PDB file of C-alpha atoms in Angstrom:
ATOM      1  CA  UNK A   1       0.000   0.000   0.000  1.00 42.00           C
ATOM      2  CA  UNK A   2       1.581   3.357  -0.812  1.00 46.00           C
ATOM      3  CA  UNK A   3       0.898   6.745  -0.801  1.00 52.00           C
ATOM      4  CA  UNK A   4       0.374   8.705  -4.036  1.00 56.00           C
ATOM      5  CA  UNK A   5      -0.801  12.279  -3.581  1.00 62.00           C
ATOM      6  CA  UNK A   6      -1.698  12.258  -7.423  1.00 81.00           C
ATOM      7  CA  UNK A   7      -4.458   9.332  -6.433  1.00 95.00           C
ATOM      8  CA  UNK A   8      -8.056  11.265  -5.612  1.00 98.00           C
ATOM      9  CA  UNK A   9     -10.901   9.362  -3.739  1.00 98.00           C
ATOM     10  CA  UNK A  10     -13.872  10.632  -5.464  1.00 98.00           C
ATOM     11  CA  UNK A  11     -16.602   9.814  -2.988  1.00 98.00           C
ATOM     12  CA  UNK A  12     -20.766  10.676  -3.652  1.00 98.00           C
ATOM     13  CA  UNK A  13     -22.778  12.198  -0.893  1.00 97.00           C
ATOM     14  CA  UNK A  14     -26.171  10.491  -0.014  1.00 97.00           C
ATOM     15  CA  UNK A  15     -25.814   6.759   0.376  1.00 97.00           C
ATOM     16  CA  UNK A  16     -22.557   6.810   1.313  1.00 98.00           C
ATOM     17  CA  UNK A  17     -21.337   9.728   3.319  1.00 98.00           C
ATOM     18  CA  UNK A  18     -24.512  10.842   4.350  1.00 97.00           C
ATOM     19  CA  UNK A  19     -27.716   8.960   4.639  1.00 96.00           C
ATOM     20  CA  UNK A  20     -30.695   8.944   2.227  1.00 95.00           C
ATOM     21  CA  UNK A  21     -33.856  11.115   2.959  1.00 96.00           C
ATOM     22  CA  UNK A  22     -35.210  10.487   6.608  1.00 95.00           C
ATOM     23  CA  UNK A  23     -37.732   8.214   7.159  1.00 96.00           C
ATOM     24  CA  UNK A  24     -41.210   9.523   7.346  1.00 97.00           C
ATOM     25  CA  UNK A  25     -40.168  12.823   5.796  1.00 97.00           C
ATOM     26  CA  UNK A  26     -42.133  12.287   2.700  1.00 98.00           C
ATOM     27  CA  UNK A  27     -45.240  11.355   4.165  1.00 98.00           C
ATOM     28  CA  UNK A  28     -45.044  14.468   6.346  1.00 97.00           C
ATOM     29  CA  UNK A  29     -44.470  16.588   3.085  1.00 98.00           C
ATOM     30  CA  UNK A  30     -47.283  14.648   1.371  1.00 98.00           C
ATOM     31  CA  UNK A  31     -49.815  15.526   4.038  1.00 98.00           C
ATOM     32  CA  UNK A  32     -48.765  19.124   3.997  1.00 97.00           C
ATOM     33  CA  UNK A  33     -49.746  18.888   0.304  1.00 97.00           C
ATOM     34  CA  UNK A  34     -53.201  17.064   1.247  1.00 97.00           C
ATOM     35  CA  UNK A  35     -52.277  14.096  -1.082  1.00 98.00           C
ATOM     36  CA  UNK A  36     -51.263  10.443  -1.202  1.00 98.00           C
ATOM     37  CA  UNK A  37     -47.671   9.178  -0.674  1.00 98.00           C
ATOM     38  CA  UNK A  38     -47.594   8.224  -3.875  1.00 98.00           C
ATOM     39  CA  UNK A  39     -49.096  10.475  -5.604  1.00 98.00           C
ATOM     40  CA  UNK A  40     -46.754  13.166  -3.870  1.00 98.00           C
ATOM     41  CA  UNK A  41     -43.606  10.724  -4.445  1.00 98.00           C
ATOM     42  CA  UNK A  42     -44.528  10.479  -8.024  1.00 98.00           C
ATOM     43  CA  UNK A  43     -44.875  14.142  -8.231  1.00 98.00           C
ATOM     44  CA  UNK A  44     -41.633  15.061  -6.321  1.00 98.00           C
ATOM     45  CA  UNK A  45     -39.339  12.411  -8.379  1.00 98.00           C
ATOM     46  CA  UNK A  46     -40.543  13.362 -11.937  1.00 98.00           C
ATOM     47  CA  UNK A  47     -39.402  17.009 -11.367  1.00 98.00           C
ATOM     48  CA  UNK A  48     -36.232  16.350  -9.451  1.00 97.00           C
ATOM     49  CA  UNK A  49     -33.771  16.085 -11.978  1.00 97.00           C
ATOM     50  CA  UNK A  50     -33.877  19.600 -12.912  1.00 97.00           C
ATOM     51  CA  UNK A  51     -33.909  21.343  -9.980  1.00 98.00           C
ATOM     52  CA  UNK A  52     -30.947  18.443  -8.801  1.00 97.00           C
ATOM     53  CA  UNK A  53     -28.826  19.872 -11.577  1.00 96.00           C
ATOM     54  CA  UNK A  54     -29.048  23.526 -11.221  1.00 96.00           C
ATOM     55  CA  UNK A  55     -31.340  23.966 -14.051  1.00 97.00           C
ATOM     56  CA  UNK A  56     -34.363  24.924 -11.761  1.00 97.00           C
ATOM     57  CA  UNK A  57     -34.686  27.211  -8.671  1.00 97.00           C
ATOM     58  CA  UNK A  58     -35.969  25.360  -5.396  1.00 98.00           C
ATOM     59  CA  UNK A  59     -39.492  27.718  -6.211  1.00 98.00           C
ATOM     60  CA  UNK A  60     -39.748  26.459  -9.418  1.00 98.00           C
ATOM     61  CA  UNK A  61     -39.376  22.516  -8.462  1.00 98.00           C
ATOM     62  CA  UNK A  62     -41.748  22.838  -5.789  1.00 98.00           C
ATOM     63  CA  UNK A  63     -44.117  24.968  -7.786  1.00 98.00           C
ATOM     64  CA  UNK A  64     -44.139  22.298 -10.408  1.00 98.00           C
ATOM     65  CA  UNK A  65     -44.537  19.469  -7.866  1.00 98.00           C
ATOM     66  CA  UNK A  66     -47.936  21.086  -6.299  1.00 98.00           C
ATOM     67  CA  UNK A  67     -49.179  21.944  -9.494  1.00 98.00           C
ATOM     68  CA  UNK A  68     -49.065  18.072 -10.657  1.00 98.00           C
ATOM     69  CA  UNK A  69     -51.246  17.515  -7.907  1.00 98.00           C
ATOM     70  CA  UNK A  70     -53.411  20.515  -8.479  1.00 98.00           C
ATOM     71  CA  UNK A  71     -52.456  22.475  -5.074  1.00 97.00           C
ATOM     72  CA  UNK A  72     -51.833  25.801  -5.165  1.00 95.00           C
ATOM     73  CA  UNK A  73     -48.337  27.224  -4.895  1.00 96.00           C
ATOM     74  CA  UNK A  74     -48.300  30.080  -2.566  1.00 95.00           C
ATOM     75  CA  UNK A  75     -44.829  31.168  -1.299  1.00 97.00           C
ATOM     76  CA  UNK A  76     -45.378  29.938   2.314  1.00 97.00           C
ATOM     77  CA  UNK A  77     -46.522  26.329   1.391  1.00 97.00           C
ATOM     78  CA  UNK A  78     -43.421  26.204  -0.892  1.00 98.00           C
ATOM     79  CA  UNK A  79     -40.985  27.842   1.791  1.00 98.00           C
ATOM     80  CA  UNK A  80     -42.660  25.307   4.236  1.00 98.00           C
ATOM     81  CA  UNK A  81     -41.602  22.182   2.147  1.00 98.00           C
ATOM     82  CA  UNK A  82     -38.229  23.398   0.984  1.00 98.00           C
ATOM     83  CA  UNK A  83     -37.102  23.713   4.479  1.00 98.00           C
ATOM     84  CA  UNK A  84     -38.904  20.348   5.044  1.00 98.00           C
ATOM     85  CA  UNK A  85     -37.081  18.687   2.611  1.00 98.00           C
ATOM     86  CA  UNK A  86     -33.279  20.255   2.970  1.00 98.00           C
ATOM     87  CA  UNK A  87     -33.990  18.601   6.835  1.00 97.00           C
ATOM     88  CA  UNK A  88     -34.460  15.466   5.633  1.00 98.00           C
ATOM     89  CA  UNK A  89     -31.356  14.809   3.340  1.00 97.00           C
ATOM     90  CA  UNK A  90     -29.159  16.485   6.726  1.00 96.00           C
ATOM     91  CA  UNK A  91     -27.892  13.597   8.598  1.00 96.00           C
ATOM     92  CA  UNK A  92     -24.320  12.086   7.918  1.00 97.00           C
ATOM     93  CA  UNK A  93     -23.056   8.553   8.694  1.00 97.00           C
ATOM     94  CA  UNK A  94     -20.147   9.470  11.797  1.00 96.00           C
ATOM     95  CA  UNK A  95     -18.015   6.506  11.323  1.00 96.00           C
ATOM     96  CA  UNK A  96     -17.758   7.378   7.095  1.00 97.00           C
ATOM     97  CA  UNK A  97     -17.158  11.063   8.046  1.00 97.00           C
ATOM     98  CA  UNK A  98     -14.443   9.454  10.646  1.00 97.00           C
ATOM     99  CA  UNK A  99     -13.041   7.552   7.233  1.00 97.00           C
ATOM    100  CA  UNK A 100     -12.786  10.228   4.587  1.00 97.00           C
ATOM    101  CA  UNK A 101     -11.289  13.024   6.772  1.00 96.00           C
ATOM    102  CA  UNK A 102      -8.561  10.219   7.662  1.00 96.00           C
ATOM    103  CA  UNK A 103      -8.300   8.771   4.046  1.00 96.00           C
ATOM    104  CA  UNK A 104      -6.432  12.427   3.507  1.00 94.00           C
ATOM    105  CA  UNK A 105      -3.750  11.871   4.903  1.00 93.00           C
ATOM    106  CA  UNK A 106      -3.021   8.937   1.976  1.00 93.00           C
ATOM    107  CA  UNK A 107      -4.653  10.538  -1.496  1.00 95.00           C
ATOM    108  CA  UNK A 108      -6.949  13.804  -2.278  1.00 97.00           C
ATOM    109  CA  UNK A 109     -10.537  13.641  -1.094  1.00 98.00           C
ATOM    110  CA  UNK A 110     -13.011  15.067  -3.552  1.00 98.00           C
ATOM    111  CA  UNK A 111     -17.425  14.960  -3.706  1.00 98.00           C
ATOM    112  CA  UNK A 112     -19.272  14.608  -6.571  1.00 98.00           C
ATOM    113  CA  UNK A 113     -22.707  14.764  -5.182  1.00 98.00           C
ATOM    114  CA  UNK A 114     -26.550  15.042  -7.351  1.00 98.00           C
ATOM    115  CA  UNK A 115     -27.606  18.195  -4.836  1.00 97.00           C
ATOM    116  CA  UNK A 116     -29.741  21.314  -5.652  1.00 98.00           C
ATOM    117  CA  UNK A 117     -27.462  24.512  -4.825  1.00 97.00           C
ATOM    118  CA  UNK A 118     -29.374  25.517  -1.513  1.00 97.00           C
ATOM    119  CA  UNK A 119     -29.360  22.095  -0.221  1.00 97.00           C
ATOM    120  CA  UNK A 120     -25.463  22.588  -0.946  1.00 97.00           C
ATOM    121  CA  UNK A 121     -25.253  25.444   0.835  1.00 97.00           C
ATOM    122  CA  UNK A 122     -27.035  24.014   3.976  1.00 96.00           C
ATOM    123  CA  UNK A 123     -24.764  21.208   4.157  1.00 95.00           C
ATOM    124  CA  UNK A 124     -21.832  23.099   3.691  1.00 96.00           C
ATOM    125  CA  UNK A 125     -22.870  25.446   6.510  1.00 96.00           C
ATOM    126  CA  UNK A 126     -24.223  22.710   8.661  1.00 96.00           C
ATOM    127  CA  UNK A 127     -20.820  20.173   7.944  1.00 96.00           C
ATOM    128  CA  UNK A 128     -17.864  22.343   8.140  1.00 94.00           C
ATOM    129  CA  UNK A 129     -15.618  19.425   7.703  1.00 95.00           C
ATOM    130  CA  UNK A 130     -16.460  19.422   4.107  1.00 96.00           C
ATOM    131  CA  UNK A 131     -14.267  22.481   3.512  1.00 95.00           C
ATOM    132  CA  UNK A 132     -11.102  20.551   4.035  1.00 94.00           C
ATOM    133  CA  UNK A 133     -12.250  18.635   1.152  1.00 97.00           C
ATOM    134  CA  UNK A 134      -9.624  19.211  -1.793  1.00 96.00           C
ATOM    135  CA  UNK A 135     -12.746  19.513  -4.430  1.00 97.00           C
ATOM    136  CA  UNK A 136     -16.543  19.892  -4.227  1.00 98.00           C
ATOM    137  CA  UNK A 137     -18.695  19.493  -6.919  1.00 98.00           C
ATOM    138  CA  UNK A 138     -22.705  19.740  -6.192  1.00 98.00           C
ATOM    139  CA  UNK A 139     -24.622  19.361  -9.193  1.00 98.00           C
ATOM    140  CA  UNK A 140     -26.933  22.291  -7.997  1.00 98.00           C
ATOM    141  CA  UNK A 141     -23.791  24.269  -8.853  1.00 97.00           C
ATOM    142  CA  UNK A 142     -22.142  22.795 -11.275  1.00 98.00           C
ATOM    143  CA  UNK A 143     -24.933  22.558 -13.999  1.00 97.00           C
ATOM    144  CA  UNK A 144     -24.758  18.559 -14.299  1.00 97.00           C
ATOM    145  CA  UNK A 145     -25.710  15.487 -12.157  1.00 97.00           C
ATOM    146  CA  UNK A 146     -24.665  12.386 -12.602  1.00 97.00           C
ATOM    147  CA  UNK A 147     -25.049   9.994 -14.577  1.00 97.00           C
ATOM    148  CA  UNK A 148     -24.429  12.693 -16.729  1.00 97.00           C
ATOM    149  CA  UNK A 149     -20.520  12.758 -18.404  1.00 97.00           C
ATOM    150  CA  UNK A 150     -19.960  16.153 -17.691  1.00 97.00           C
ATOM    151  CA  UNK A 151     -20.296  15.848 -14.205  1.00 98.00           C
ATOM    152  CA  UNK A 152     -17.335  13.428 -13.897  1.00 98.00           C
ATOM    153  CA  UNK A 153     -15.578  15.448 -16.698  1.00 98.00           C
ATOM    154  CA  UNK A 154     -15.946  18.879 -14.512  1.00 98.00           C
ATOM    155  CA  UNK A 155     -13.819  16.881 -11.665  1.00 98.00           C
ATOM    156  CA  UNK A 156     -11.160  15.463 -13.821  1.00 97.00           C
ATOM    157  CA  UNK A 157     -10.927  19.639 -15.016  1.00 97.00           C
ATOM    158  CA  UNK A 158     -11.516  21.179 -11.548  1.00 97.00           C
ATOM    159  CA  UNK A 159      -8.596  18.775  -9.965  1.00 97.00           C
ATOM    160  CA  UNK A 160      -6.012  19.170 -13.375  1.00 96.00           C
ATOM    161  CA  UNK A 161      -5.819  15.131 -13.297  1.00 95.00           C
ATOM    162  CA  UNK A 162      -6.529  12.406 -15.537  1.00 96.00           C
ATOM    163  CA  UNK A 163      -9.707  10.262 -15.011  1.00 97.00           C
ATOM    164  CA  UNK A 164      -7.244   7.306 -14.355  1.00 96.00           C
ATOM    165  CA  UNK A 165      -6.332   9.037 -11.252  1.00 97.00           C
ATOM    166  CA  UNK A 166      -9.414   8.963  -9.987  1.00 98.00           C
ATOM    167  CA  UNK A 167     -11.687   6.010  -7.801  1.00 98.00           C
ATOM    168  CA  UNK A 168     -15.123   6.914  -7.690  1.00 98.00           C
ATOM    169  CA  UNK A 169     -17.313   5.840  -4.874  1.00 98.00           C
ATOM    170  CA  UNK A 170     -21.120   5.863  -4.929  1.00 98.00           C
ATOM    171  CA  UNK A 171     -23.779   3.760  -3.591  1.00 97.00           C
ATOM    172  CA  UNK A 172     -25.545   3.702  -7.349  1.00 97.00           C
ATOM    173  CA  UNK A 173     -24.485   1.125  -9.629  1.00 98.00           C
ATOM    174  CA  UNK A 174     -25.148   3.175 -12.822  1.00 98.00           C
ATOM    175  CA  UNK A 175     -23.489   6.384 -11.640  1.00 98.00           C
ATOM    176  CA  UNK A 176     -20.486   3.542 -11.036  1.00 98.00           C
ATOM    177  CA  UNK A 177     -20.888   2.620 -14.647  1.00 98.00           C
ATOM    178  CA  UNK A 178     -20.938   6.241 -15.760  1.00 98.00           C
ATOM    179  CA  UNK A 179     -17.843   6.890 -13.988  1.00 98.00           C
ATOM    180  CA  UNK A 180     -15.872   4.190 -15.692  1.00 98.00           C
ATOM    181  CA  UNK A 181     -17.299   4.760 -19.034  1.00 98.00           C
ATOM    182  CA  UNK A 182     -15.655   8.062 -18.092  1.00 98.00           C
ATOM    183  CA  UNK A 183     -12.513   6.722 -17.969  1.00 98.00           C
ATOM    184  CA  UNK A 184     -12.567   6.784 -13.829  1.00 98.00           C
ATOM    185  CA  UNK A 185     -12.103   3.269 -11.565  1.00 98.00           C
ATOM    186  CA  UNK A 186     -15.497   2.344  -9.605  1.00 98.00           C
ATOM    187  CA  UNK A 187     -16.335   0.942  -6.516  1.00 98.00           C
ATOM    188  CA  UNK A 188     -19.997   0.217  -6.041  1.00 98.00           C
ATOM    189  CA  UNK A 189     -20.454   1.144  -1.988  1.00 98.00           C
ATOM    190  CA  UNK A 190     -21.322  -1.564   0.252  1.00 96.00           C
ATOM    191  CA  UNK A 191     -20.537  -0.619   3.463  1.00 95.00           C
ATOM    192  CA  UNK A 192     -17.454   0.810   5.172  1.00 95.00           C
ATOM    193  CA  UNK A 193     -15.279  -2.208   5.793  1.00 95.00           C
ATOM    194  CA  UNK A 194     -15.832  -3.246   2.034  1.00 96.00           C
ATOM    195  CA  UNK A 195     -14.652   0.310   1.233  1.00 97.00           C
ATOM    196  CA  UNK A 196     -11.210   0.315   3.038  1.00 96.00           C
ATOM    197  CA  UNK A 197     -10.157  -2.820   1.846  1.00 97.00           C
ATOM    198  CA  UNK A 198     -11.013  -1.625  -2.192  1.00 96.00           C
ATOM    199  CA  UNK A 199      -9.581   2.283  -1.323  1.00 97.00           C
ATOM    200  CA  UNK A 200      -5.994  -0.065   0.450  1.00 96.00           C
ATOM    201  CA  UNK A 201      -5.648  -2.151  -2.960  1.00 96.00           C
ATOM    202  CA  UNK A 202      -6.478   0.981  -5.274  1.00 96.00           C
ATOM    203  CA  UNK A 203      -3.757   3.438  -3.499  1.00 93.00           C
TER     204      UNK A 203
END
């Protein structure tokens, strides 16, 4: 095992770093709404995308959610379920945080994360420890999400290295596939232990 400062760990956010959406947070945003689960599920997945990759405001997204299930959008409602919904993407996984602060001291640390800017900028305020971070790329405010190319390709620019320098670490086997089709090594995340052992052979 060696040390190679040119190596970067290119880890994603939710899934591995931090944890997904906290339970029972959709079903309190759905009920705010007056609607299903489902329905509001449906609603809030179909016009995701867009606001995840900086193309639409947080108003916009959650003005296009309650209109596909015919509420009306009034800025407090919308203001209401932002906030609502940057809570429930906040927690982080202690031990992982533990792991990639540490894992600096062996290669750069970089995030490549599918995040609208304002969650971004909550987290960032919220988990200071991600300034040490040598690169941070949020979708929100970079303009792409993954699996989209350009979102690995702004990394391999931002960091001035080659894609072979990179291993990229997320809990979604697609964005995985992405990444290598991008020229990048891929680890599909399966837990922490599993992670050491395939960061020790990579560096």
């Amino acid at each position: 095992m060696s040390t190679d400062r040119r190596r970067i760990v290119l880890f994603d956010l939710f899934g591995v770093i931090a944890r997904h959406q906290r339970p029972g947070a959709p079903a309190r945003m759905a009920a705010r709404c007056d609607t299903s689960l489902d329905a509001f599920t449906t609603a809030y997945w179909t016009h995701r995308p867009p606001y995840d990759a900086g193309r639409h405001t947080a108003s916009v997204f959650w003005t296009d959610v309650l209109r596909a299930l015919s509420r009306p959008a009034d800025a407090d409602t919308i203001e209401e379920l932002r906030l609502t919904d940057i809570d429930s993407w906040s927690r982080v996984d202690d031990r992982m945080v533990t792991y990639v602060r540490e894992l600096r001291d062996r290669a750069r640390v970089a995030l490549l994360s599918n995040i609208p800017a304002d969650h971004a900028d909550a987290f960032l305020a919220a988990q200071r420890w991600l300034h040490d971070l040598d690169h941070l790329a949020f979708s929100g405010k970079i303009g792409a999400a993954k699996p989209d190319l350009a979102a690995f390709q702004h990394c391999v620019v931002a960091l001035r290295a080659a894609p072979a320098d990179f291993l990229f670490v997320d809990d979604r086997e697609e964005n995985v596939r992405a990444a290598r089709a991008a020229g990048m090594n891929g680890h599909v995340f399966n837990g922490r232990d599993d992670l050491a052992a395939a960061v020790d052979a990579w560096l």
